[in-house]
PDB file of C-alpha atoms and ligand atoms in Angstrom:
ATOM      1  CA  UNK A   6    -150.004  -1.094  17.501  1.00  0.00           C
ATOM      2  CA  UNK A   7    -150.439  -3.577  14.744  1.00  0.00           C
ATOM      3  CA  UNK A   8    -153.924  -4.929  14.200  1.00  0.00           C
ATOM      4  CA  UNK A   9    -154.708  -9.025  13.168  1.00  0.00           C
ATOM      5  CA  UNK A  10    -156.007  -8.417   9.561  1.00  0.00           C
ATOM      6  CA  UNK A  11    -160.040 -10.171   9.719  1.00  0.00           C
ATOM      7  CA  UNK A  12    -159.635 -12.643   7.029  1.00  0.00           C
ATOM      8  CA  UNK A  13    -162.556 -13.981   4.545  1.00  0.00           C
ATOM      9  CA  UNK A  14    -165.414 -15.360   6.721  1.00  0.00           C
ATOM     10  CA  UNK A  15    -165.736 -12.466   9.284  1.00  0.00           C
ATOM     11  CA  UNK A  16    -169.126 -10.999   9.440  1.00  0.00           C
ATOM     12  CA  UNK A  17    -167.918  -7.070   9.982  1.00  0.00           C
ATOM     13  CA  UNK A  18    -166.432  -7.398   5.947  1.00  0.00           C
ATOM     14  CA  UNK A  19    -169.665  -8.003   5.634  1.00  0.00           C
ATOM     15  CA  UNK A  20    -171.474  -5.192   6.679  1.00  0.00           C
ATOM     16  CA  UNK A  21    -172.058  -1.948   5.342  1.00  0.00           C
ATOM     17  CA  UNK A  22    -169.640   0.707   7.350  1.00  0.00           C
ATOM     18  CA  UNK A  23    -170.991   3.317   9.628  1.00  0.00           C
ATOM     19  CA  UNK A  24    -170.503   7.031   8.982  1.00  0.00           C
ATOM     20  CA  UNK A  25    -167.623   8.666  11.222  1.00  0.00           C
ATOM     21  CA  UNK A  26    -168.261  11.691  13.810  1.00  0.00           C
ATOM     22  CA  UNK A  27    -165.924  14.614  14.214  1.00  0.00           C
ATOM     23  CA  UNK A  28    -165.564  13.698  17.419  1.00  0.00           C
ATOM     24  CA  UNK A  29    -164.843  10.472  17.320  1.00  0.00           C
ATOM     25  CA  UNK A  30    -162.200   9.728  20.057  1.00  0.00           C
ATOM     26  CA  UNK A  31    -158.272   8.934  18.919  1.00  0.00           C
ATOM     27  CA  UNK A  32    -159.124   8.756  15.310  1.00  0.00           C
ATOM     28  CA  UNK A  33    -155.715   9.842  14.635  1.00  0.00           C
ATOM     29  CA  UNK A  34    -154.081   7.196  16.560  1.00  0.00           C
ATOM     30  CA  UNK A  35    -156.393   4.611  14.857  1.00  0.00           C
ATOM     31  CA  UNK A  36    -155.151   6.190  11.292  1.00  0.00           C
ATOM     32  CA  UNK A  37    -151.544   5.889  12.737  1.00  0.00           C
ATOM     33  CA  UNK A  38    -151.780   2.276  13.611  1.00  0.00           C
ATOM     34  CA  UNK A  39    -153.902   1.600  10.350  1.00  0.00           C
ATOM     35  CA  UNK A  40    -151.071   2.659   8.248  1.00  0.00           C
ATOM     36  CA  UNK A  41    -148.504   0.344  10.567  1.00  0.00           C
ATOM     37  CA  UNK A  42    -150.755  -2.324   9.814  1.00  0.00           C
ATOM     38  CA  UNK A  43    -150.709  -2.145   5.982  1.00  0.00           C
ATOM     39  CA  UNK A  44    -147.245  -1.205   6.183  1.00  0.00           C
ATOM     40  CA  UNK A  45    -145.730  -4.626   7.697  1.00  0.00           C
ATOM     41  CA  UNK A  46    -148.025  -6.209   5.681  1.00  0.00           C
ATOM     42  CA  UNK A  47    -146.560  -5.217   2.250  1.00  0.00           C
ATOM     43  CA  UNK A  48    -150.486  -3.993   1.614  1.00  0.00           C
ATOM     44  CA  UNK A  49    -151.011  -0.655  -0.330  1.00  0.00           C
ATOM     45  CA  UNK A  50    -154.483  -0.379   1.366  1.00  0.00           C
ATOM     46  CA  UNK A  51    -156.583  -1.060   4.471  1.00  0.00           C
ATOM     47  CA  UNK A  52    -160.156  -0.305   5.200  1.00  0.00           C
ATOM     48  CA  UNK A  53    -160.937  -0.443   8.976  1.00  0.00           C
ATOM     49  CA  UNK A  54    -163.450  -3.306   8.320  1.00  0.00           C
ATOM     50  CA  UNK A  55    -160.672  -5.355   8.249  1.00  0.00           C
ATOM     51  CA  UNK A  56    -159.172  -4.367  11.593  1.00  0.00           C
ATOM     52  CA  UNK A  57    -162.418  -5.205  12.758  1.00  0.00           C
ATOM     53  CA  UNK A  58    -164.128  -1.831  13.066  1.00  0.00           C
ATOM     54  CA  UNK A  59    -167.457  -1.122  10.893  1.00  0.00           C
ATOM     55  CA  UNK A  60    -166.670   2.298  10.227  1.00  0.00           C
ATOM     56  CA  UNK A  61    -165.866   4.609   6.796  1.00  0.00           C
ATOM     57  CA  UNK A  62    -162.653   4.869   6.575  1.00  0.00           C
ATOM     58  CA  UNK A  63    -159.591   3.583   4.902  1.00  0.00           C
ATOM     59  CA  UNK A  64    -155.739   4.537   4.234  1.00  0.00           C
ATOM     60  CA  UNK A  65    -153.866   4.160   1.056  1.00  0.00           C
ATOM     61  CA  UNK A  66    -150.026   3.852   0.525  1.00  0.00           C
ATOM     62  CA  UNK A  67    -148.848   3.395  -2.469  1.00  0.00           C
ATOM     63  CA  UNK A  68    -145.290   4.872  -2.623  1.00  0.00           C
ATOM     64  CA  UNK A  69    -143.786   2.169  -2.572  1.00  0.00           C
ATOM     65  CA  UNK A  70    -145.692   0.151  -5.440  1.00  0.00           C
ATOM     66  CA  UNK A  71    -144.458  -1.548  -8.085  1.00  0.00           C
ATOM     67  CA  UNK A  72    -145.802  -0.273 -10.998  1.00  0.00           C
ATOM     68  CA  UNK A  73    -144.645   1.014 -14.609  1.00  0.00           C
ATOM     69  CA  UNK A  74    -145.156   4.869 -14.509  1.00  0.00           C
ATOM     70  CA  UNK A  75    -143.877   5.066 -11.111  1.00  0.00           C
ATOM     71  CA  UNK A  76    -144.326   8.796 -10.931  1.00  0.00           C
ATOM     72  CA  UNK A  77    -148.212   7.851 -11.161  1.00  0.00           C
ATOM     73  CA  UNK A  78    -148.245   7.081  -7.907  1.00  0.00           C
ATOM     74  CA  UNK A  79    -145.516   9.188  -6.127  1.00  0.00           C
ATOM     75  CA  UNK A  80    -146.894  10.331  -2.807  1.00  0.00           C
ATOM     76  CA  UNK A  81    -150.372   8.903  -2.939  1.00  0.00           C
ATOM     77  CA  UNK A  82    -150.589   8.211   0.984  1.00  0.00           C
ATOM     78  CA  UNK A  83    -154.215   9.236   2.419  1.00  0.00           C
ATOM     79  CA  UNK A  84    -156.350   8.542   4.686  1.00  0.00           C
ATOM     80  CA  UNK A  85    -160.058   8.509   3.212  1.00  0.00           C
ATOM     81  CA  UNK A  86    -162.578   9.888   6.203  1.00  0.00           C
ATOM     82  CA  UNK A  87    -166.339   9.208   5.169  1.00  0.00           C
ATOM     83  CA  UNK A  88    -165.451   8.837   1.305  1.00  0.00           C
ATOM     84  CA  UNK A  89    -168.273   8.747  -1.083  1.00  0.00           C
ATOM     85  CA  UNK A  90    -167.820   7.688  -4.915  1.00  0.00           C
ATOM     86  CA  UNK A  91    -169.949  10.165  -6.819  1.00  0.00           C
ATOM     87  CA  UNK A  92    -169.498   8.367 -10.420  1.00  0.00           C
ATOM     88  CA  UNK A  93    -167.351   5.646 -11.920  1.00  0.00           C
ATOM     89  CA  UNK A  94    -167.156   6.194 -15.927  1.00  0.00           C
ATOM     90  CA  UNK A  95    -164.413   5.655 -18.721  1.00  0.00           C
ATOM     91  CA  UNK A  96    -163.967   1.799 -19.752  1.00  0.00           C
ATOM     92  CA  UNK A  97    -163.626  -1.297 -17.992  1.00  0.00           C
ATOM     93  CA  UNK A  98    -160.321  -2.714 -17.371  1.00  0.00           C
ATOM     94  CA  UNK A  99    -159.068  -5.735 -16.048  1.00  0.00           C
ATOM     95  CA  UNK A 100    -156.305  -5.670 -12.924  1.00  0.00           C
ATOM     96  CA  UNK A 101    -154.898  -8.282 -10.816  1.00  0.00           C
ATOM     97  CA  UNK A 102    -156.622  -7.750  -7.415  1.00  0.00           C
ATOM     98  CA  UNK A 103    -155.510  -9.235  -4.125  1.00  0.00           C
ATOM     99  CA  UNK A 104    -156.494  -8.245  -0.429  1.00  0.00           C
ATOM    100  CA  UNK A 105    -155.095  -8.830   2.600  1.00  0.00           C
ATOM    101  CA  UNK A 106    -158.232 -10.454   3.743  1.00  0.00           C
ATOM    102  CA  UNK A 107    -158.058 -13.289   1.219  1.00  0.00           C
ATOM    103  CA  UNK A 108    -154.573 -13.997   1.622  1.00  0.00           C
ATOM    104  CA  UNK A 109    -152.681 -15.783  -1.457  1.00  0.00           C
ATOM    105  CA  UNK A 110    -155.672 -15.224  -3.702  1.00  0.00           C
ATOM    106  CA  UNK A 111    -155.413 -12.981  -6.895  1.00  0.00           C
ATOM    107  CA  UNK A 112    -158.075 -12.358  -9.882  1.00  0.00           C
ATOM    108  CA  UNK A 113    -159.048 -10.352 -12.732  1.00  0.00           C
ATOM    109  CA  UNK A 114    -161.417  -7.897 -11.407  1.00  0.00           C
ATOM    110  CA  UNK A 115    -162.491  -5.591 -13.913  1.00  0.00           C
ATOM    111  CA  UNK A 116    -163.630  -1.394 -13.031  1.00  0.00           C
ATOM    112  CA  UNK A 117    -164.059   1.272 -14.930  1.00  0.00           C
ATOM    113  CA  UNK A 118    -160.895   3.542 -15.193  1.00  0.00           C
ATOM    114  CA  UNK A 119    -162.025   7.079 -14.240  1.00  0.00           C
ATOM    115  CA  UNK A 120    -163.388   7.195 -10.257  1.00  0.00           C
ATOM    116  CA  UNK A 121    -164.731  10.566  -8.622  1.00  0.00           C
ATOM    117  CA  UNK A 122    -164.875  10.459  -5.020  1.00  0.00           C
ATOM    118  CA  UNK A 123    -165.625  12.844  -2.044  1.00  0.00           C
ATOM    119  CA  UNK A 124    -164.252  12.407   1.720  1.00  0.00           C
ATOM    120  CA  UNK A 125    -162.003  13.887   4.392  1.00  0.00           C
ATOM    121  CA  UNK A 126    -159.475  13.891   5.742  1.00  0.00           C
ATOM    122  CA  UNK A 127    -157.504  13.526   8.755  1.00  0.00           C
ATOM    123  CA  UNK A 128    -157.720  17.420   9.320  1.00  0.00           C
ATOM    124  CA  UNK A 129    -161.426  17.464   8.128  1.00  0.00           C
ATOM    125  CA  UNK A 130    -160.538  19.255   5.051  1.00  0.00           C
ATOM    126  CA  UNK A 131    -163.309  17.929   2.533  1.00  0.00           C
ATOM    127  CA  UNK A 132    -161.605  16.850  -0.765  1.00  0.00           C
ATOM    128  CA  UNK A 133    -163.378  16.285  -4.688  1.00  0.00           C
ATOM    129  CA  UNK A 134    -161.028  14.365  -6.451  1.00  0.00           C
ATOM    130  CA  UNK A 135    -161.144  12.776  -9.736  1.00  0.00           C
ATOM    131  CA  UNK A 136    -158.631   9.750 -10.219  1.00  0.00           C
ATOM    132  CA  UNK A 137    -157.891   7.529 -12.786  1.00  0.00           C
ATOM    133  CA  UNK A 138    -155.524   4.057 -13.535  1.00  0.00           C
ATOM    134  CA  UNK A 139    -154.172   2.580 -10.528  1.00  0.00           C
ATOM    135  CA  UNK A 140    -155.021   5.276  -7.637  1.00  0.00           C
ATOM    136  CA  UNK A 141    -158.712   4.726  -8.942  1.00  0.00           C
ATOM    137  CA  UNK A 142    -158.456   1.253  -8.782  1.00  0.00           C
ATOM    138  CA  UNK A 143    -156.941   0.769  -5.157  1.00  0.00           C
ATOM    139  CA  UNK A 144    -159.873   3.628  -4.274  1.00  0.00           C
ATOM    140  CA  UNK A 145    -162.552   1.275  -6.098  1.00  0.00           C
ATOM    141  CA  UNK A 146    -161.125  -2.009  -3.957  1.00  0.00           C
ATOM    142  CA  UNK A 147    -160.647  -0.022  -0.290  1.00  0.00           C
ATOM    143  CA  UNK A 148    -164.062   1.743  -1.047  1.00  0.00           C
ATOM    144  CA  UNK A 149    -165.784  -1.660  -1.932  1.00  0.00           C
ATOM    145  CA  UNK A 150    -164.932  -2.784   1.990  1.00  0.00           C
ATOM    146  CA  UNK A 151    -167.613  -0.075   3.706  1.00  0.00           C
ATOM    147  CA  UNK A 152    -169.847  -1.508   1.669  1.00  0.00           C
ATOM    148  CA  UNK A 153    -169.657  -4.960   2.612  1.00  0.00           C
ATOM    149  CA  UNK A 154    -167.958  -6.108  -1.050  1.00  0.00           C
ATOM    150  CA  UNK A 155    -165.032  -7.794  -1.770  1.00  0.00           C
ATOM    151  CA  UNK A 156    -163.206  -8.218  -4.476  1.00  0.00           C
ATOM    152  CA  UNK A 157    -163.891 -11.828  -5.038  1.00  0.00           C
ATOM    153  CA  UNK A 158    -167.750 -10.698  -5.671  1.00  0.00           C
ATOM    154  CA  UNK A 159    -166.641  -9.417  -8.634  1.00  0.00           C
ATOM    155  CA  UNK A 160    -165.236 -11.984 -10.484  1.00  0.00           C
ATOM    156  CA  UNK A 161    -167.446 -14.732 -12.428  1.00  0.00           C
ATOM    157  CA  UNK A 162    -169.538 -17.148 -11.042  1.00  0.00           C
ATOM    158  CA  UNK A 163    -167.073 -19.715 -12.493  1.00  0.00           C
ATOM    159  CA  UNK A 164    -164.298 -18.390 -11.329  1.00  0.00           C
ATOM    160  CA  UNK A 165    -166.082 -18.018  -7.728  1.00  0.00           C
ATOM    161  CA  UNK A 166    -167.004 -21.416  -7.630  1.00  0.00           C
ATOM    162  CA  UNK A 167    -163.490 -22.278  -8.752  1.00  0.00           C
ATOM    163  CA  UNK A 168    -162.376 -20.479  -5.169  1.00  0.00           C
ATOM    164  CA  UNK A 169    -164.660 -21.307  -3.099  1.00  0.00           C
ATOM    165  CA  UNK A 170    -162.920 -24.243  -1.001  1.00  0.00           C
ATOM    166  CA  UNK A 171    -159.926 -21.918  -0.575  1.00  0.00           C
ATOM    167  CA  UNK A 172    -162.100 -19.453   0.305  1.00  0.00           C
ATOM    168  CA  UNK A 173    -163.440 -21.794   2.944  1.00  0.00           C
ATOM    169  CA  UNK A 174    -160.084 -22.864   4.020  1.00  0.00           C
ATOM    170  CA  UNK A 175    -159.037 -19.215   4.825  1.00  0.00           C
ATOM    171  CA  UNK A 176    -162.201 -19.072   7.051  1.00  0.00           C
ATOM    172  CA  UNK A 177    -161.100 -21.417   8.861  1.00  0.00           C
ATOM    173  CA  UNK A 178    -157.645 -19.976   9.166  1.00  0.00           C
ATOM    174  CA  UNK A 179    -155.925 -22.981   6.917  1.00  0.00           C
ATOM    175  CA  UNK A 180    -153.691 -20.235   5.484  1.00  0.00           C
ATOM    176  CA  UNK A 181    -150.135 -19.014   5.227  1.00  0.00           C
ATOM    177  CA  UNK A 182    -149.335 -15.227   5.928  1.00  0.00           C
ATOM    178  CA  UNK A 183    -146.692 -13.243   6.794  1.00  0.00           C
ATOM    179  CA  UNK A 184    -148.889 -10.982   9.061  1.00  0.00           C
ATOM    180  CA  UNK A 185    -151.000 -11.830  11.625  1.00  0.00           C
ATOM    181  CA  UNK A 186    -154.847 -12.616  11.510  1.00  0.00           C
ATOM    182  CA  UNK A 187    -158.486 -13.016  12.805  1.00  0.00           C
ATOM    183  CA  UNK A 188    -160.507 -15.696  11.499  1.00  0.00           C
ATOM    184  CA  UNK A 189    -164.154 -16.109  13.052  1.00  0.00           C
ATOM    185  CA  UNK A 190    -165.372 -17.195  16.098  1.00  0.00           C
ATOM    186  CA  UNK A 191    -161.577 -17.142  17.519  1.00  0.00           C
ATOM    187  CA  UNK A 192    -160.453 -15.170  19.921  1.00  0.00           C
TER     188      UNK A 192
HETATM  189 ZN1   ZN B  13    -159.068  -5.652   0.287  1.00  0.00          ZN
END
């Protein structure tokens, strides 16, 4: 199936995301139908905070992206079980963020380049991985939902008060999207 994406406003992007048991029921179907998701909505991740469920993961898909040094990215498709970012190091860049939660909005965010991170996968293998340019940064955004953070926190107080009325407006579900969505307090 193919989840409503919870837009800006709903409280479970802002909590911090419970760890995941081994035997937590159909959590390959979820994984399936997270992927779906991001897939018909052109998004290159998806934590499950925003398909409504407080929990640690996220999937990544970013095959199909648009960038220079396409071979960068070439089958980086995962799905990140319990992921934990041991150290972020190497300078700060700037990238053009957007999320499917705050539809039509895009900023400067700026991260650090170089991202270690531990998790599992879908088979419970435990992974160490070290990545850098653009896998870091989708890791950095996706990782930034368990903990209740979005992208828009990261951007300057100007700039956040310069996008705060259309961050009210897509609370309220005054927004144009391809894909479906959950605002609060709606059914
Ligand atoms: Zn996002």
């Amino acid at each position: 199936m193919i989840y409503p994406i919870y837009v800006y406003g709903n409280s479970v992007l802002r909590k911090k995301a419970q760890k995941i048991s081994k035997d937590f029921e159909d959590l390959d179907l979820l994984v399936e139908d997270m992927f779906k998701t991001m897939d018909s909505s052109e998004g290159v991740g998806l934590a499950a905070p925003q398909v409504g469920m407080d929990i640690q993961l996220f999937v990544i898909n970013a095959t199909d992206i648009d960038v220079e040094d396409e071979e960068f990215v070439e089958g980086f498709k995962q799905a990140f079980i319990n992921p934990v970012v041991l150290e972020e190091s190497g300078k700060e860049w700037a990238f053009n963020e957007g999320c499917l939660s705050i539809p039509g909005v895009r900023e400067d965010v700026n991260r650090k380049g170089t991202v270690r991170i531990q998790y599992y996968d879908l088979e419970w293998n435990f992974h160490d991985e070290v990545l850098d340019g653009i896998k870091a940064r989708i890791v950095q955004h996706e990782y930034d939902h368990l903990q209740g953070v979005m992208f828009v926190d990261r951007v300057s107080p100007l700039r956040k008060r310069l996008l705060s009325a259309r961050l009210t407006a897509i609370s309220k579900g005054k927004v144009e999207t391809d894909y479906k969505i959950k605002i609060p307090h709606k059914k």
